[in-house]
JSON list of C-alpha atoms in Angstrom, two decimals:
[
{"chain": "A", "resi": 1, "resn": "MET", "atom": "CA", "xyz": [5.55, -6.95, 15.00]},
{"chain": "A", "resi": 2, "resn": "GLY", "atom": "CA", "xyz": [5.53, -4.66, 11.97]},
{"chain": "A", "resi": 3, "resn": "VAL", "atom": "CA", "xyz": [6.02, -5.73, 8.39]},
{"chain": "A", "resi": 4, "resn": "PRO", "atom": "CA", "xyz": [9.62, -6.86, 7.85]},
{"chain": "A", "resi": 5, "resn": "THR", "atom": "CA", "xyz": [11.62, -4.72, 5.44]},
{"chain": "A", "resi": 6, "resn": "SER", "atom": "CA", "xyz": [13.88, -5.90, 2.64]},
{"chain": "A", "resi": 7, "resn": "ALA", "atom": "CA", "xyz": [16.79, -5.08, 4.95]},
{"chain": "A", "resi": 8, "resn": "THR", "atom": "CA", "xyz": [15.41, -7.58, 7.48]},
{"chain": "A", "resi": 9, "resn": "TYR", "atom": "CA", "xyz": [15.40, -10.36, 4.88]},
{"chain": "A", "resi": 10, "resn": "ASP", "atom": "CA", "xyz": [18.93, -9.37, 3.84]},
{"chain": "A", "resi": 11, "resn": "LEU", "atom": "CA", "xyz": [20.04, -9.76, 7.47]},
{"chain": "A", "resi": 12, "resn": "VAL", "atom": "CA", "xyz": [18.38, -13.17, 7.61]},
{"chain": "A", "resi": 13, "resn": "ARG", "atom": "CA", "xyz": [20.08, -14.22, 4.37]},
{"chain": "A", "resi": 14, "resn": "VAL", "atom": "CA", "xyz": [23.52, -13.18, 5.63]},
{"chain": "A", "resi": 15, "resn": "ALA", "atom": "CA", "xyz": [23.03, -14.83, 9.03]},
{"chain": "A", "resi": 16, "resn": "VAL", "atom": "CA", "xyz": [21.78, -18.08, 7.48]},
{"chain": "A", "resi": 17, "resn": "ARG", "atom": "CA", "xyz": [24.62, -18.04, 4.95]},
{"chain": "A", "resi": 18, "resn": "GLU", "atom": "CA", "xyz": [27.32, -17.62, 7.59]},
{"chain": "A", "resi": 19, "resn": "ALA", "atom": "CA", "xyz": [25.77, -20.16, 9.96]},
{"chain": "A", "resi": 20, "resn": "ALA", "atom": "CA", "xyz": [25.42, -22.72, 7.16]},
{"chain": "A", "resi": 21, "resn": "ARG", "atom": "CA", "xyz": [29.00, -22.05, 6.02]},
{"chain": "A", "resi": 22, "resn": "SER", "atom": "CA", "xyz": [30.28, -22.67, 9.54]},
{"chain": "A", "resi": 23, "resn": "ALA", "atom": "CA", "xyz": [28.17, -25.82, 9.94]},
{"chain": "A", "resi": 24, "resn": "TRP", "atom": "CA", "xyz": [29.42, -27.25, 6.61]},
{"chain": "A", "resi": 25, "resn": "ASP", "atom": "CA", "xyz": [33.04, -26.32, 7.34]},
{"chain": "A", "resi": 26, "resn": "ASP", "atom": "CA", "xyz": [32.87, -27.91, 10.80]},
{"chain": "A", "resi": 27, "resn": "LEU", "atom": "CA", "xyz": [31.22, -31.02, 9.41]},
{"chain": "A", "resi": 28, "resn": "ARG", "atom": "CA", "xyz": [33.93, -31.46, 6.81]},
{"chain": "A", "resi": 29, "resn": "SER", "atom": "CA", "xyz": [36.65, -30.76, 9.36]},
{"chain": "A", "resi": 30, "resn": "VAL", "atom": "CA", "xyz": [35.36, -33.18, 11.99]},
{"chain": "A", "resi": 31, "resn": "HIS", "atom": "CA", "xyz": [34.53, -35.92, 9.44]},
{"chain": "A", "resi": 32, "resn": "PRO", "atom": "CA", "xyz": [37.20, -35.60, 6.73]},
{"chain": "A", "resi": 33, "resn": "SER", "atom": "CA", "xyz": [36.91, -39.21, 5.56]},
{"chain": "A", "resi": 34, "resn": "GLU", "atom": "CA", "xyz": [33.14, -39.02, 4.93]},
{"chain": "A", "resi": 35, "resn": "THR", "atom": "CA", "xyz": [31.81, -38.61, 1.41]},
{"chain": "A", "resi": 36, "resn": "PHE", "atom": "CA", "xyz": [28.88, -36.25, 1.80]},
{"chain": "A", "resi": 37, "resn": "TYR", "atom": "CA", "xyz": [26.18, -36.29, -0.86]},
{"chain": "A", "resi": 38, "resn": "TYR", "atom": "CA", "xyz": [23.74, -33.86, 0.78]},
{"chain": "A", "resi": 39, "resn": "PHE", "atom": "CA", "xyz": [23.70, -30.62, 2.75]},
{"chain": "A", "resi": 40, "resn": "GLY", "atom": "CA", "xyz": [20.53, -28.82, 3.55]},
{"chain": "A", "resi": 41, "resn": "LEU", "atom": "CA", "xyz": [18.52, -26.57, 5.73]},
{"chain": "A", "resi": 42, "resn": "ALA", "atom": "CA", "xyz": [15.42, -28.10, 7.27]},
{"chain": "A", "resi": 43, "resn": "THR", "atom": "CA", "xyz": [12.57, -25.80, 8.19]},
{"chain": "A", "resi": 44, "resn": "THR", "atom": "CA", "xyz": [8.80, -26.05, 8.68]},
{"chain": "A", "resi": 45, "resn": "ALA", "atom": "CA", "xyz": [5.78, -25.02, 6.65]},
{"chain": "A", "resi": 46, "resn": "GLN", "atom": "CA", "xyz": [5.67, -21.92, 8.88]},
{"chain": "A", "resi": 47, "resn": "SER", "atom": "CA", "xyz": [9.33, -21.16, 8.12]},
{"chain": "A", "resi": 48, "resn": "HIS", "atom": "CA", "xyz": [10.72, -21.73, 11.59]},
{"chain": "A", "resi": 49, "resn": "ARG", "atom": "CA", "xyz": [14.42, -20.97, 11.74]},
{"chain": "A", "resi": 50, "resn": "PRO", "atom": "CA", "xyz": [16.32, -23.51, 9.68]},
{"chain": "A", "resi": 51, "resn": "ALA", "atom": "CA", "xyz": [18.44, -26.30, 11.07]},
{"chain": "A", "resi": 52, "resn": "PRO", "atom": "CA", "xyz": [21.43, -27.75, 9.24]},
{"chain": "A", "resi": 53, "resn": "THR", "atom": "CA", "xyz": [21.44, -31.34, 8.10]},
{"chain": "A", "resi": 54, "resn": "ALA", "atom": "CA", "xyz": [23.71, -33.44, 5.96]},
{"chain": "A", "resi": 55, "resn": "ALA", "atom": "CA", "xyz": [24.07, -36.97, 4.68]},
{"chain": "A", "resi": 56, "resn": "SER", "atom": "CA", "xyz": [27.02, -39.14, 3.73]},
{"chain": "A", "resi": 57, "resn": "TYR", "atom": "CA", "xyz": [27.29, -42.63, 2.32]},
{"chain": "A", "resi": 58, "resn": "ASP", "atom": "CA", "xyz": [28.85, -43.96, 5.54]},
{"chain": "A", "resi": 59, "resn": "GLY", "atom": "CA", "xyz": [26.17, -42.21, 7.59]},
{"chain": "A", "resi": 60, "resn": "LEU", "atom": "CA", "xyz": [23.46, -43.75, 5.42]},
{"chain": "A", "resi": 61, "resn": "ALA", "atom": "CA", "xyz": [24.94, -47.22, 5.94]},
{"chain": "A", "resi": 62, "resn": "LEU", "atom": "CA", "xyz": [25.08, -46.58, 9.70]},
{"chain": "A", "resi": 63, "resn": "THR", "atom": "CA", "xyz": [21.43, -45.48, 9.77]},
{"chain": "A", "resi": 64, "resn": "VAL", "atom": "CA", "xyz": [20.30, -48.53, 7.78]},
{"chain": "A", "resi": 65, "resn": "ALA", "atom": "CA", "xyz": [22.33, -50.83, 10.08]},
{"chain": "A", "resi": 66, "resn": "GLY", "atom": "CA", "xyz": [20.73, -49.19, 13.12]},
{"chain": "A", "resi": 67, "resn": "TYR", "atom": "CA", "xyz": [17.27, -49.92, 11.81]},
{"chain": "A", "resi": 68, "resn": "ARG", "atom": "CA", "xyz": [18.22, -53.50, 10.96]},
{"chain": "A", "resi": 69, "resn": "HIS", "atom": "CA", "xyz": [19.57, -53.95, 14.48]},
{"chain": "A", "resi": 70, "resn": "GLN", "atom": "CA", "xyz": [16.08, -52.98, 15.68]},
{"chain": "A", "resi": 71, "resn": "GLY", "atom": "CA", "xyz": [14.55, -55.57, 13.36]},
{"chain": "A", "resi": 72, "resn": "VAL", "atom": "CA", "xyz": [13.37, -53.06, 10.77]},
{"chain": "A", "resi": 73, "resn": "GLU", "atom": "CA", "xyz": [14.40, -53.92, 7.24]},
{"chain": "A", "resi": 74, "resn": "LEU", "atom": "CA", "xyz": [14.94, -50.79, 5.20]},
{"chain": "A", "resi": 75, "resn": "LEU", "atom": "CA", "xyz": [16.94, -50.29, 2.04]},
{"chain": "A", "resi": 76, "resn": "PRO", "atom": "CA", "xyz": [19.38, -47.39, 1.66]},
{"chain": "A", "resi": 77, "resn": "ASP", "atom": "CA", "xyz": [17.14, -45.93, -1.06]},
{"chain": "A", "resi": 78, "resn": "GLU", "atom": "CA", "xyz": [14.32, -45.65, 1.48]},
{"chain": "A", "resi": 79, "resn": "LEU", "atom": "CA", "xyz": [16.43, -43.46, 3.78]},
{"chain": "A", "resi": 80, "resn": "ARG", "atom": "CA", "xyz": [18.78, -41.68, 1.36]},
{"chain": "A", "resi": 81, "resn": "TRP", "atom": "CA", "xyz": [16.94, -38.35, 1.57]},
{"chain": "A", "resi": 82, "resn": "SER", "atom": "CA", "xyz": [15.60, -38.70, 5.13]},
{"chain": "A", "resi": 83, "resn": "GLU", "atom": "CA", "xyz": [17.75, -35.82, 6.27]},
{"chain": "A", "resi": 84, "resn": "LEU", "atom": "CA", "xyz": [16.53, -35.85, 9.85]},
{"chain": "A", "resi": 85, "resn": "GLU", "atom": "CA", "xyz": [17.41, -39.54, 10.26]},
{"chain": "A", "resi": 86, "resn": "SER", "atom": "CA", "xyz": [21.00, -38.94, 9.25]},
{"chain": "A", "resi": 87, "resn": "PRO", "atom": "CA", "xyz": [23.64, -39.05, 11.97]},
{"chain": "A", "resi": 88, "resn": "PHE", "atom": "CA", "xyz": [24.53, -35.55, 10.78]},
{"chain": "A", "resi": 89, "resn": "ALA", "atom": "CA", "xyz": [21.10, -34.01, 11.33]},
{"chain": "A", "resi": 90, "resn": "PHE", "atom": "CA", "xyz": [21.55, -30.78, 13.30]},
{"chain": "A", "resi": 91, "resn": "PHE", "atom": "CA", "xyz": [25.34, -30.98, 13.06]},
{"chain": "A", "resi": 92, "resn": "GLY", "atom": "CA", "xyz": [26.58, -27.43, 13.48]},
{"chain": "A", "resi": 93, "resn": "ASP", "atom": "CA", "xyz": [23.27, -26.17, 14.85]},
{"chain": "A", "resi": 94, "resn": "THR", "atom": "CA", "xyz": [25.18, -24.17, 17.48]},
{"chain": "A", "resi": 95, "resn": "HIS", "atom": "CA", "xyz": [26.16, -21.75, 14.71]},
{"chain": "A", "resi": 96, "resn": "PHE", "atom": "CA", "xyz": [22.52, -20.70, 14.23]},
{"chain": "A", "resi": 97, "resn": "GLY", "atom": "CA", "xyz": [22.19, -18.52, 17.34]},
{"chain": "A", "resi": 98, "resn": "GLU", "atom": "CA", "xyz": [22.03, -15.25, 15.37]},
{"chain": "A", "resi": 99, "resn": "VAL", "atom": "CA", "xyz": [19.60, -16.85, 12.91]},
{"chain": "A", "resi": 100, "resn": "GLU", "atom": "CA", "xyz": [17.38, -17.88, 15.80]},
{"chain": "A", "resi": 101, "resn": "ARG", "atom": "CA", "xyz": [17.48, -14.36, 17.25]},
{"chain": "A", "resi": 102, "resn": "LEU", "atom": "CA", "xyz": [16.43, -12.87, 13.91]},
{"chain": "A", "resi": 103, "resn": "PHE", "atom": "CA", "xyz": [13.61, -15.36, 13.42]},
{"chain": "A", "resi": 104, "resn": "ASP", "atom": "CA", "xyz": [12.38, -14.84, 17.00]},
{"chain": "A", "resi": 105, "resn": "GLY", "atom": "CA", "xyz": [12.29, -11.10, 16.29]},
{"chain": "A", "resi": 106, "resn": "LEU", "atom": "CA", "xyz": [9.77, -11.74, 13.51]},
{"chain": "A", "resi": 107, "resn": "GLY", "atom": "CA", "xyz": [7.16, -13.05, 15.94]},
{"chain": "A", "resi": 108, "resn": "ASP", "atom": "CA", "xyz": [5.25, -16.28, 16.27]},
{"chain": "A", "resi": 109, "resn": "PRO", "atom": "CA", "xyz": [5.71, -18.33, 13.07]},
{"chain": "A", "resi": 110, "resn": "PHE", "atom": "CA", "xyz": [2.09, -19.46, 13.27]},
{"chain": "A", "resi": 111, "resn": "GLU", "atom": "CA", "xyz": [0.90, -15.86, 13.20]},
{"chain": "A", "resi": 112, "resn": "ARG", "atom": "CA", "xyz": [3.15, -14.60, 10.39]},
{"chain": "A", "resi": 113, "resn": "SER", "atom": "CA", "xyz": [1.64, -14.13, 6.97]},
{"chain": "A", "resi": 114, "resn": "ALA", "atom": "CA", "xyz": [2.27, -16.61, 4.17]},
{"chain": "A", "resi": 115, "resn": "ALA", "atom": "CA", "xyz": [4.12, -13.82, 2.35]},
{"chain": "A", "resi": 116, "resn": "VAL", "atom": "CA", "xyz": [6.56, -13.34, 5.24]},
{"chain": "A", "resi": 117, "resn": "ASN", "atom": "CA", "xyz": [7.13, -17.09, 5.54]},
{"chain": "A", "resi": 118, "resn": "GLY", "atom": "CA", "xyz": [7.70, -17.30, 1.79]},
{"chain": "A", "resi": 119, "resn": "ARG", "atom": "CA", "xyz": [10.28, -14.51, 1.91]},
{"chain": "A", "resi": 120, "resn": "LEU", "atom": "CA", "xyz": [12.05, -16.24, 4.80]},
{"chain": "A", "resi": 121, "resn": "ARG", "atom": "CA", "xyz": [12.24, -19.48, 2.85]},
{"chain": "A", "resi": 122, "resn": "GLU", "atom": "CA", "xyz": [13.55, -17.51, -0.14]},
{"chain": "A", "resi": 123, "resn": "ALA", "atom": "CA", "xyz": [16.24, -15.99, 2.11]},
{"chain": "A", "resi": 124, "resn": "MET", "atom": "CA", "xyz": [17.28, -19.52, 3.11]},
{"chain": "A", "resi": 125, "resn": "VAL", "atom": "CA", "xyz": [17.51, -20.63, -0.53]},
{"chain": "A", "resi": 126, "resn": "ALA", "atom": "CA", "xyz": [19.43, -17.47, -1.43]},
{"chain": "A", "resi": 127, "resn": "ALA", "atom": "CA", "xyz": [21.89, -18.09, 1.43]},
{"chain": "A", "resi": 128, "resn": "LEU", "atom": "CA", "xyz": [22.71, -21.54, 0.05]},
{"chain": "A", "resi": 129, "resn": "ALA", "atom": "CA", "xyz": [22.98, -20.10, -3.47]},
{"chain": "A", "resi": 130, "resn": "ASP", "atom": "CA", "xyz": [25.51, -17.56, -2.14]},
{"chain": "A", "resi": 131, "resn": "LEU", "atom": "CA", "xyz": [27.58, -20.37, -0.62]},
{"chain": "A", "resi": 132, "resn": "ASP", "atom": "CA", "xyz": [27.43, -22.34, -3.85]},
{"chain": "A", "resi": 133, "resn": "ALA", "atom": "CA", "xyz": [28.56, -19.29, -5.82]},
{"chain": "A", "resi": 134, "resn": "ASP", "atom": "CA", "xyz": [31.52, -19.03, -3.41]},
{"chain": "A", "resi": 135, "resn": "GLY", "atom": "CA", "xyz": [32.47, -22.65, -4.17]},
{"chain": "A", "resi": 136, "resn": "VAL", "atom": "CA", "xyz": [31.78, -23.82, -0.61]},
{"chain": "A", "resi": 137, "resn": "PHE", "atom": "CA", "xyz": [30.28, -27.10, -1.83]},
{"chain": "A", "resi": 138, "resn": "GLY", "atom": "CA", "xyz": [33.07, -27.66, -4.34]},
{"chain": "A", "resi": 139, "resn": "VAL", "atom": "CA", "xyz": [33.50, -27.11, -8.03]},
{"chain": "A", "resi": 140, "resn": "GLY", "atom": "CA", "xyz": [33.28, -29.41, -11.02]},
{"chain": "A", "resi": 141, "resn": "ALA", "atom": "CA", "xyz": [32.91, -33.10, -10.21]},
{"chain": "A", "resi": 142, "resn": "GLU", "atom": "CA", "xyz": [33.16, -32.41, -6.48]},
{"chain": "A", "resi": 143, "resn": "ARG", "atom": "CA", "xyz": [30.16, -30.05, -6.68]},
{"chain": "A", "resi": 144, "resn": "ASP", "atom": "CA", "xyz": [28.22, -32.47, -8.89]},
{"chain": "A", "resi": 145, "resn": "ALA", "atom": "CA", "xyz": [28.41, -35.05, -6.09]},
{"chain": "A", "resi": 146, "resn": "VAL", "atom": "CA", "xyz": [26.53, -32.93, -3.50]},
{"chain": "A", "resi": 147, "resn": "VAL", "atom": "CA", "xyz": [22.86, -31.97, -3.46]},
{"chain": "A", "resi": 148, "resn": "VAL", "atom": "CA", "xyz": [22.07, -28.75, -1.60]},
{"chain": "A", "resi": 149, "resn": "ASN", "atom": "CA", "xyz": [18.51, -27.82, -0.64]},
{"chain": "A", "resi": 150, "resn": "VAL", "atom": "CA", "xyz": [15.99, -26.26, 1.72]},
{"chain": "A", "resi": 151, "resn": "THR", "atom": "CA", "xyz": [13.35, -28.75, 2.80]},
{"chain": "A", "resi": 152, "resn": "VAL", "atom": "CA", "xyz": [10.32, -29.14, 5.02]},
{"chain": "A", "resi": 153, "resn": "PRO", "atom": "CA", "xyz": [10.72, -32.71, 6.32]},
{"chain": "A", "resi": 154, "resn": "GLY", "atom": "CA", "xyz": [7.55, -34.62, 6.99]},
{"chain": "A", "resi": 155, "resn": "ASP", "atom": "CA", "xyz": [5.00, -32.25, 5.53]},
{"chain": "A", "resi": 156, "resn": "GLY", "atom": "CA", "xyz": [6.89, -30.49, 2.81]},
{"chain": "A", "resi": 157, "resn": "ASP", "atom": "CA", "xyz": [5.67, -29.70, -0.63]},
{"chain": "A", "resi": 158, "resn": "ALA", "atom": "CA", "xyz": [7.66, -32.03, -2.91]},
{"chain": "A", "resi": 159, "resn": "ALA", "atom": "CA", "xyz": [7.19, -29.73, -5.90]},
{"chain": "A", "resi": 160, "resn": "LEU", "atom": "CA", "xyz": [8.50, -26.73, -3.92]},
{"chain": "A", "resi": 161, "resn": "GLU", "atom": "CA", "xyz": [11.47, -28.74, -2.66]},
{"chain": "A", "resi": 162, "resn": "LEU", "atom": "CA", "xyz": [12.29, -29.93, -6.17]},
{"chain": "A", "resi": 163, "resn": "ALA", "atom": "CA", "xyz": [12.00, -26.36, -7.45]},
{"chain": "A", "resi": 164, "resn": "SER", "atom": "CA", "xyz": [14.51, -25.07, -4.88]},
{"chain": "A", "resi": 165, "resn": "ALA", "atom": "CA", "xyz": [16.82, -28.02, -5.54]},
{"chain": "A", "resi": 166, "resn": "ARG", "atom": "CA", "xyz": [16.73, -27.21, -9.26]},
{"chain": "A", "resi": 167, "resn": "ARG", "atom": "CA", "xyz": [17.67, -23.59, -8.50]},
{"chain": "A", "resi": 168, "resn": "LEU", "atom": "CA", "xyz": [20.54, -24.58, -6.23]},
{"chain": "A", "resi": 169, "resn": "ASN", "atom": "CA", "xyz": [22.21, -27.49, -7.99]},
{"chain": "A", "resi": 170, "resn": "PRO", "atom": "CA", "xyz": [23.93, -28.32, -11.24]},
{"chain": "A", "resi": 171, "resn": "PRO", "atom": "CA", "xyz": [22.04, -30.85, -13.40]},
{"chain": "A", "resi": 172, "resn": "ALA", "atom": "CA", "xyz": [24.49, -33.68, -12.63]},
{"chain": "A", "resi": 173, "resn": "ALA", "atom": "CA", "xyz": [23.78, -33.36, -8.90]},
{"chain": "A", "resi": 174, "resn": "LEU", "atom": "CA", "xyz": [20.04, -33.54, -9.44]},
{"chain": "A", "resi": 175, "resn": "ASP", "atom": "CA", "xyz": [19.65, -36.78, -11.39]},
{"chain": "A", "resi": 176, "resn": "ARG", "atom": "CA", "xyz": [19.16, -39.17, -8.49]},
{"chain": "A", "resi": 177, "resn": "TYR", "atom": "CA", "xyz": [17.51, -36.58, -6.23]},
{"chain": "A", "resi": 178, "resn": "GLU", "atom": "CA", "xyz": [14.86, -35.73, -8.81]},
{"chain": "A", "resi": 179, "resn": "ASN", "atom": "CA", "xyz": [14.19, -39.39, -9.61]},
{"chain": "A", "resi": 180, "resn": "ASP", "atom": "CA", "xyz": [13.93, -40.40, -5.95]},
{"chain": "A", "resi": 181, "resn": "ARG", "atom": "CA", "xyz": [11.87, -37.39, -4.83]},
{"chain": "A", "resi": 182, "resn": "ALA", "atom": "CA", "xyz": [9.47, -37.46, -7.78]},
{"chain": "A", "resi": 183, "resn": "LEU", "atom": "CA", "xyz": [8.11, -40.83, -6.73]}
]
């Protein structure tokens, strides 16, 4: 695999943007009564192709109830940002076929350079920024109610995740996210 060109990263950005748009649109269409407070792309430290994830207040309550049914007492605040434990984790993942093809074309993620992985993560962030600029996540108060981000669940760099969240969200959307994630 040669060194990816800027055009390659542009293709990744467009593919991620359109896949994420479709995932979000489908999510909202299939679950119109849900109040979503999060939409994100989950990846790995090696920048594997992203997977969509989302969280809603009803979904959070369902997740907490599921744990309690198993005898595990957790508070909603303990699971609020556990995007992969949400009932909406991977919702719309079928839209990421072209994204997967592009990422596969870049070779083994464990053998790519840190610079390539960083550019891929930047393409993911830029794709969500494009959607936000298009008003996909709402405008005004509606937009302030949703946090959008690219994360690395489990072994992510909290400072890096907060930095991308700050780039992608209006200040009103960040208050709780920043407070919860800074702990």
